[in-house]
Amino acid sequence: DTGVSQDPRHKITKRGQNVTFRCDPISEHNRLYWYRQTLGQGPEFLTYFQNEAQLEKSRLLSDRFSAERPKGSFSTLEIQRTEQGDSAMYLCASSFGSGTSVGDTQYFGPGTRLTVL
Amino acid sequence: AQSVTQLDSQVPVFEEAPVELRCNYSSSVSVYLFWYVQYPNQGLQLLLKYLSGSTLVKGINGFEAEFNKSQTSFHLRKPSVHISDTAEYFCAVARSGGSYIPTFGRGTSLIVHP
Protein backbone atom coordinates (compact mmCIF):
# COMPACT_ATOMS: atom_id res chain seq x y z
CA ASP A 1 0.00 0.00 0.00
CA THR A 2 1.53 3.31 -1.02
CA GLY A 3 -0.99 5.63 0.60
CA VAL A 4 -0.38 8.23 3.28
CA SER A 5 0.71 6.68 6.56
CA GLN A 6 0.73 8.15 10.05
CA ASP A 7 2.43 7.01 13.19
CA PRO A 8 1.39 6.38 15.87
CA ARG A 9 -2.30 5.68 15.30
CA HIS A 10 -3.11 6.36 18.94
CA LYS A 11 -1.31 8.34 21.62
CA ILE A 12 -2.30 8.80 25.23
CA THR A 13 -0.32 11.30 27.21
CA LYS A 14 -0.50 13.28 30.41
CA ARG A 15 -1.07 17.00 30.41
CA GLY A 16 2.19 18.89 30.13
CA GLN A 17 4.05 16.23 28.18
CA ASN A 18 5.39 16.69 24.66
CA VAL A 19 4.25 14.50 21.80
CA THR A 20 5.44 14.06 18.22
CA PHE A 21 3.55 12.60 15.31
CA ARG A 22 4.93 11.47 11.98
CA CYS A 23 3.38 11.53 8.52
CA ASP A 24 4.75 9.76 5.45
CA PRO A 25 3.08 11.11 2.31
CA ILE A 26 2.66 9.39 -1.03
CA SER A 27 6.18 9.36 -2.42
CA GLU A 28 5.81 11.64 -5.44
CA HIS A 29 3.65 14.20 -3.65
CA ASN A 30 5.23 17.58 -3.04
CA ARG A 31 2.47 19.09 -0.89
CA LEU A 32 1.71 18.02 2.65
CA TYR A 33 -1.04 19.24 4.97
CA TRP A 34 -1.85 18.82 8.64
CA TYR A 35 -5.38 19.06 9.98
CA ARG A 36 -7.04 18.61 13.35
CA GLN A 37 -10.43 17.00 13.75
CA THR A 38 -12.42 17.03 16.96
CA LEU A 39 -15.50 14.96 17.66
CA GLY A 40 -18.49 16.06 15.62
CA GLN A 41 -16.48 18.50 13.52
CA GLY A 42 -14.87 18.51 10.14
CA PRO A 43 -11.10 18.71 9.74
CA GLU A 44 -9.56 22.11 10.51
CA PHE A 45 -6.46 23.20 8.64
CA LEU A 46 -3.29 23.58 10.70
CA THR A 47 -0.38 23.98 8.29
CA TYR A 48 0.82 23.27 4.76
CA PHE A 49 4.17 22.46 3.17
CA GLN A 50 5.28 22.58 -0.41
CA ASN A 51 8.41 20.46 -0.53
CA GLU A 52 10.32 21.48 2.62
CA ALA A 53 8.89 25.00 2.82
CA GLN A 54 6.11 25.70 5.30
CA LEU A 55 3.91 28.05 3.28
CA GLU A 56 0.87 28.57 5.46
CA LYS A 57 -0.01 28.25 9.12
CA SER A 58 -3.44 28.55 10.67
CA ARG A 59 -4.13 30.72 13.68
CA LEU A 60 -5.05 27.42 15.34
CA LEU A 61 -1.35 26.55 15.33
CA SER A 62 -0.27 28.07 18.64
CA ASP A 63 3.31 28.50 19.74
CA ARG A 64 3.18 25.06 21.35
CA PHE A 65 2.77 23.46 17.93
CA SER A 66 5.59 23.04 15.45
CA ALA A 67 5.77 21.16 12.20
CA GLU A 68 8.70 20.27 10.01
CA ARG A 69 9.32 18.61 6.71
CA PRO A 70 13.11 18.56 6.64
CA LYS A 71 13.81 16.94 3.27
CA GLY A 72 10.51 17.44 1.58
CA SER A 73 9.47 13.89 2.33
CA PHE A 74 8.04 12.89 5.72
CA SER A 75 6.77 15.45 8.18
CA THR A 76 6.54 15.68 11.95
CA LEU A 77 4.07 17.58 14.09
CA GLU A 78 5.15 18.27 17.66
CA ILE A 79 2.95 19.54 20.45
CA GLN A 80 4.74 20.85 23.50
CA ARG A 81 3.21 21.07 26.98
CA THR A 82 0.03 19.31 25.89
CA GLU A 83 -3.32 20.48 27.23
CA GLN A 84 -6.58 18.60 27.46
CA GLY A 85 -7.94 20.77 24.68
CA ASP A 86 -5.36 19.27 22.34
CA SER A 87 -7.21 15.96 22.41
CA ALA A 88 -8.26 15.34 18.82
CA MET A 89 -7.55 13.34 15.69
CA TYR A 90 -4.57 14.76 13.80
CA LEU A 91 -4.81 14.14 10.08
CA CYS A 92 -2.15 14.37 7.44
CA ALA A 93 -2.81 14.68 3.74
CA SER A 94 -0.62 14.93 0.67
CA SER A 95 -1.06 15.99 -2.93
CA PHE A 96 0.88 16.70 -6.06
CA GLY A 97 0.59 20.21 -7.32
CA SER A 98 2.47 22.73 -9.39
CA GLY A 99 2.09 26.45 -9.76
CA THR A 100 -0.53 25.97 -12.42
CA SER A 101 -2.32 23.01 -10.90
CA VAL A 102 -5.97 23.43 -10.13
CA GLY A 103 -7.68 21.90 -7.13
CA ASP A 104 -5.16 19.09 -6.70
CA THR A 105 -6.65 16.11 -4.89
CA GLN A 106 -5.56 15.60 -1.31
CA TYR A 107 -5.06 12.04 -0.10
CA PHE A 108 -5.56 11.60 3.63
CA GLY A 109 -3.89 9.30 6.08
CA PRO A 110 -5.82 7.40 8.79
CA GLY A 111 -4.91 9.94 11.46
CA THR A 112 -3.33 9.91 14.90
CA ARG A 113 -5.79 10.05 17.77
CA LEU A 114 -4.37 12.02 20.69
CA THR A 115 -5.86 11.77 24.17
CA VAL A 116 -4.49 14.12 26.81
CA LEU A 117 -5.32 13.07 30.37
CA ALA B 1 -13.05 33.80 4.00
CA GLN B 2 -15.27 30.96 2.97
CA SER B 3 -17.54 28.75 5.06
CA VAL B 4 -19.59 25.60 4.62
CA THR B 5 -22.89 24.60 6.18
CA GLN B 6 -24.04 21.01 6.11
CA LEU B 7 -27.66 21.27 6.97
CA ASP B 8 -28.18 17.77 8.35
CA SER B 9 -26.01 16.21 11.02
CA GLN B 10 -27.55 12.80 10.46
CA VAL B 11 -29.50 11.27 7.57
CA PRO B 12 -31.10 7.85 8.09
CA VAL B 13 -32.25 6.03 4.98
CA PHE B 14 -33.26 2.54 3.95
CA GLU B 15 -31.14 0.47 1.61
CA GLU B 16 -31.85 1.03 -2.10
CA ALA B 17 -33.59 4.35 -1.39
CA PRO B 18 -32.28 7.60 -2.91
CA VAL B 19 -30.45 10.07 -0.72
CA GLU B 20 -29.46 13.73 -0.83
CA LEU B 21 -26.93 15.28 1.53
CA ARG B 22 -27.17 19.05 1.58
CA CYS B 23 -24.31 21.52 1.50
CA ASN B 24 -24.37 25.31 1.28
CA TYR B 25 -21.31 27.51 1.11
CA SER B 26 -20.48 31.14 1.56
CA SER B 27 -17.70 32.93 -0.25
CA SER B 28 -17.04 36.32 -1.77
CA VAL B 29 -14.81 34.83 -4.47
CA SER B 30 -14.92 31.93 -6.89
CA VAL B 31 -14.57 28.57 -5.24
CA TYR B 32 -13.79 24.93 -5.75
CA LEU B 33 -16.10 22.45 -4.04
CA PHE B 34 -15.46 18.96 -2.75
CA TRP B 35 -17.21 16.05 -1.12
CA TYR B 36 -15.21 13.62 1.02
CA VAL B 37 -16.29 10.39 2.71
CA GLN B 38 -14.85 9.02 5.94
CA TYR B 39 -15.50 5.39 6.77
CA PRO B 40 -14.99 4.29 10.39
CA ASN B 41 -11.32 4.16 11.37
CA GLN B 42 -10.21 5.30 7.92
CA GLY B 43 -8.91 8.50 6.40
CA LEU B 44 -10.99 10.85 4.31
CA GLN B 45 -11.44 9.86 0.67
CA LEU B 46 -12.37 12.23 -2.12
CA LEU B 47 -15.77 11.39 -3.65
CA LEU B 48 -15.90 14.18 -6.24
CA LYS B 49 -14.92 17.77 -6.87
CA TYR B 50 -16.15 20.76 -8.83
CA LEU B 51 -13.51 23.02 -10.31
CA SER B 52 -15.20 24.51 -13.36
CA GLY B 53 -17.28 23.54 -16.36
CA SER B 54 -20.33 21.30 -16.12
CA THR B 55 -22.26 21.91 -12.94
CA LEU B 56 -23.18 18.23 -12.60
CA VAL B 57 -20.21 16.31 -11.26
CA LYS B 58 -20.03 12.56 -11.13
CA GLY B 59 -17.87 10.83 -8.56
CA ILE B 60 -16.98 7.41 -7.29
CA ASN B 61 -19.37 4.82 -5.90
CA GLY B 62 -22.32 6.19 -7.90
CA PHE B 63 -22.42 9.58 -6.19
CA GLU B 64 -23.00 12.85 -8.01
CA ALA B 65 -23.34 16.48 -6.99
CA GLU B 66 -24.68 19.61 -8.63
CA PHE B 67 -23.12 23.03 -8.26
CA ASN B 68 -25.76 25.74 -8.04
CA LYS B 69 -24.11 29.14 -7.99
CA SER B 70 -27.31 31.15 -7.48
CA GLN B 71 -28.25 29.09 -4.43
CA THR B 72 -24.62 28.62 -3.32
CA SER B 73 -25.24 24.93 -2.92
CA PHE B 74 -23.42 21.73 -3.76
CA HIS B 75 -25.76 18.90 -2.74
CA LEU B 76 -24.62 15.29 -2.96
CA ARG B 77 -26.97 12.64 -4.34
CA LYS B 78 -27.12 8.93 -4.92
CA PRO B 79 -30.13 7.23 -6.55
CA SER B 80 -29.85 3.99 -4.59
CA VAL B 81 -27.76 3.54 -1.45
CA HIS B 82 -26.13 0.43 -0.05
CA ILE B 83 -25.36 -0.59 3.51
CA SER B 84 -21.70 0.01 2.68
CA ASP B 85 -22.41 3.71 2.10
CA THR B 86 -22.85 4.18 5.84
CA ALA B 87 -20.18 6.74 6.69
CA GLU B 88 -19.51 10.38 7.51
CA TYR B 89 -19.66 12.75 4.55
CA PHE B 90 -17.91 16.11 4.48
CA CYS B 91 -18.48 18.99 2.11
CA ALA B 92 -15.54 21.35 1.63
CA VAL B 93 -14.86 24.63 -0.17
CA ALA B 94 -11.56 26.13 -1.30
CA ARG B 95 -10.83 29.54 -2.73
CA SER B 96 -9.99 29.26 -6.41
CA GLY B 97 -6.62 30.69 -7.34
CA GLY B 98 -5.32 30.19 -3.83
CA SER B 99 -3.48 27.35 -2.15
CA TYR B 100 -6.52 25.05 -2.47
CA ILE B 101 -6.70 24.53 1.26
CA PRO B 102 -10.28 23.46 1.90
CA THR B 103 -12.61 24.59 4.63
CA PHE B 104 -14.70 21.64 5.75
CA GLY B 105 -18.26 21.46 6.99
CA ARG B 106 -19.15 19.65 10.19
CA GLY B 107 -20.13 16.50 8.37
CA THR B 108 -23.30 14.50 7.78
CA SER B 109 -23.59 10.99 9.12
CA LEU B 110 -25.34 8.79 6.55
CA ILE B 111 -26.90 5.76 8.18
CA VAL B 112 -28.24 3.12 5.80
CA HIS B 113 -30.68 0.65 7.31
CA PRO B 114 -31.44 -2.77 5.81
XYZ file of C-alpha atoms in Angstrom:
231
model
C 0.000 0.000 0.000
C 1.526 3.313 -1.025
C -0.989 5.635 0.599
C -0.380 8.230 3.284
C 0.713 6.677 6.563
C 0.729 8.150 10.047
C 2.429 7.010 13.194
C 1.389 6.375 15.869
C -2.303 5.684 15.302
C -3.106 6.359 18.943
C -1.310 8.345 21.620
C -2.304 8.800 25.231
C -0.317 11.296 27.213
C -0.498 13.283 30.406
C -1.071 17.004 30.408
C 2.187 18.891 30.126
C 4.049 16.227 28.180
C 5.394 16.695 24.657
C 4.250 14.502 21.801
C 5.436 14.061 18.224
C 3.554 12.595 15.307
C 4.928 11.469 11.975
C 3.382 11.533 8.520
C 4.749 9.762 5.454
C 3.076 11.113 2.305
C 2.664 9.394 -1.027
C 6.182 9.356 -2.418
C 5.807 11.638 -5.438
C 3.650 14.201 -3.648
C 5.230 17.585 -3.041
C 2.472 19.086 -0.894
C 1.706 18.018 2.649
C -1.041 19.242 4.967
C -1.851 18.820 8.643
C -5.384 19.056 9.978
C -7.036 18.614 13.353
C -10.431 16.997 13.750
C -12.420 17.028 16.960
C -15.503 14.959 17.659
C -18.485 16.065 15.620
C -16.480 18.502 13.517
C -14.874 18.508 10.137
C -11.103 18.708 9.745
C -9.557 22.109 10.507
C -6.462 23.199 8.640
C -3.293 23.581 10.697
C -0.382 23.977 8.288
C 0.815 23.269 4.764
C 4.174 22.461 3.168
C 5.281 22.581 -0.406
C 8.406 20.465 -0.533
C 10.318 21.485 2.618
C 8.889 25.000 2.819
C 6.108 25.702 5.299
C 3.913 28.049 3.283
C 0.866 28.567 5.465
C -0.012 28.253 9.123
C -3.437 28.546 10.675
C -4.131 30.719 13.682
C -5.046 27.417 15.344
C -1.353 26.546 15.331
C -0.274 28.070 18.644
C 3.313 28.500 19.738
C 3.178 25.064 21.352
C 2.770 23.463 17.929
C 5.586 23.042 15.453
C 5.773 21.164 12.198
C 8.702 20.271 10.013
C 9.324 18.608 6.707
C 13.108 18.560 6.639
C 13.810 16.944 3.274
C 10.514 17.445 1.582
C 9.472 13.887 2.329
C 8.044 12.887 5.722
C 6.767 15.448 8.178
C 6.538 15.679 11.951
C 4.072 17.580 14.094
C 5.154 18.273 17.662
C 2.952 19.540 20.450
C 4.742 20.847 23.502
C 3.210 21.067 26.984
C 0.031 19.305 25.887
C -3.318 20.481 27.227
C -6.583 18.595 27.457
C -7.945 20.767 24.677
C -5.357 19.274 22.345
C -7.209 15.956 22.409
C -8.257 15.339 18.824
C -7.553 13.342 15.692
C -4.574 14.757 13.798
C -4.815 14.139 10.079
C -2.149 14.365 7.439
C -2.815 14.676 3.735
C -0.624 14.933 0.667
C -1.062 15.987 -2.926
C 0.883 16.696 -6.056
C 0.594 20.213 -7.323
C 2.465 22.725 -9.388
C 2.086 26.454 -9.756
C -0.530 25.969 -12.420
C -2.320 23.007 -10.900
C -5.967 23.429 -10.131
C -7.676 21.899 -7.129
C -5.160 19.088 -6.704
C -6.655 16.107 -4.892
C -5.557 15.599 -1.307
C -5.060 12.038 -0.096
C -5.564 11.600 3.625
C -3.891 9.296 6.082
C -5.817 7.404 8.788
C -4.914 9.945 11.456
C -3.333 9.914 14.896
C -5.792 10.053 17.767
C -4.371 12.016 20.691
C -5.856 11.770 24.169
C -4.493 14.122 26.813
C -5.321 13.072 30.368
C -13.053 33.803 4.005
C -15.272 30.959 2.970
C -17.538 28.747 5.057
C -19.587 25.604 4.623
C -22.890 24.600 6.181
C -24.037 21.008 6.112
C -27.663 21.271 6.968
C -28.180 17.772 8.346
C -26.011 16.213 11.019
C -27.553 12.796 10.463
C -29.505 11.267 7.570
C -31.096 7.850 8.089
C -32.251 6.033 4.976
C -33.263 2.535 3.948
C -31.141 0.474 1.609
C -31.854 1.029 -2.101
C -33.588 4.352 -1.393
C -32.284 7.603 -2.913
C -30.447 10.074 -0.720
C -29.462 13.729 -0.833
C -26.932 15.282 1.528
C -27.170 19.054 1.580
C -24.308 21.521 1.500
C -24.373 25.307 1.276
C -21.314 27.505 1.108
C -20.485 31.136 1.564
C -17.698 32.933 -0.251
C -17.037 36.321 -1.773
C -14.810 34.831 -4.467
C -14.922 31.927 -6.891
C -14.572 28.568 -5.238
C -13.792 24.934 -5.751
C -16.100 22.453 -4.044
C -15.460 18.959 -2.753
C -17.212 16.054 -1.123
C -15.209 13.622 1.019
C -16.291 10.395 2.715
C -14.848 9.021 5.937
C -15.496 5.387 6.773
C -14.993 4.294 10.393
C -11.319 4.157 11.371
C -10.209 5.298 7.921
C -8.912 8.503 6.405
C -10.991 10.854 4.306
C -11.436 9.856 0.675
C -12.373 12.226 -2.123
C -15.769 11.393 -3.655
C -15.903 14.176 -6.236
C -14.917 17.767 -6.874
C -16.149 20.758 -8.834
C -13.506 23.017 -10.308
C -15.199 24.506 -13.357
C -17.279 23.537 -16.361
C -20.326 21.300 -16.117
C -22.262 21.906 -12.945
C -23.175 18.230 -12.602
C -20.211 16.314 -11.259
C -20.031 12.557 -11.129
C -17.867 10.827 -8.564
C -16.982 7.410 -7.291
C -19.375 4.822 -5.901
C -22.319 6.185 -7.900
C -22.420 9.583 -6.195
C -22.999 12.854 -8.006
C -23.338 16.481 -6.994
C -24.678 19.607 -8.628
C -23.125 23.029 -8.261
C -25.762 25.742 -8.041
C -24.114 29.144 -7.988
C -27.308 31.151 -7.479
C -28.254 29.091 -4.429
C -24.618 28.624 -3.322
C -25.242 24.934 -2.920
C -23.424 21.725 -3.763
C -25.759 18.901 -2.743
C -24.623 15.287 -2.957
C -26.970 12.640 -4.338
C -27.116 8.929 -4.920
C -30.126 7.235 -6.546
C -29.850 3.988 -4.586
C -27.758 3.543 -1.453
C -26.132 0.427 -0.048
C -25.362 -0.593 3.506
C -21.696 0.006 2.680
C -22.411 3.714 2.097
C -22.851 4.177 5.843
C -20.184 6.740 6.693
C -19.509 10.381 7.511
C -19.659 12.752 4.548
C -17.907 16.113 4.480
C -18.477 18.988 2.110
C -15.537 21.354 1.628
C -14.855 24.633 -0.175
C -11.562 26.130 -1.298
C -10.833 29.543 -2.733
C -9.989 29.263 -6.407
C -6.623 30.690 -7.336
C -5.321 30.187 -3.831
C -3.484 27.351 -2.150
C -6.517 25.052 -2.475
C -6.699 24.529 1.265
C -10.276 23.457 1.895
C -12.608 24.591 4.634
C -14.699 21.644 5.751
C -18.256 21.455 6.985
C -19.148 19.653 10.194
C -20.131 16.501 8.373
C -23.297 14.499 7.781
C -23.593 10.990 9.116
C -25.342 8.794 6.553
C -26.895 5.759 8.176
C -28.237 3.120 5.798
C -30.683 0.648 7.312
C -31.444 -2.767 5.813
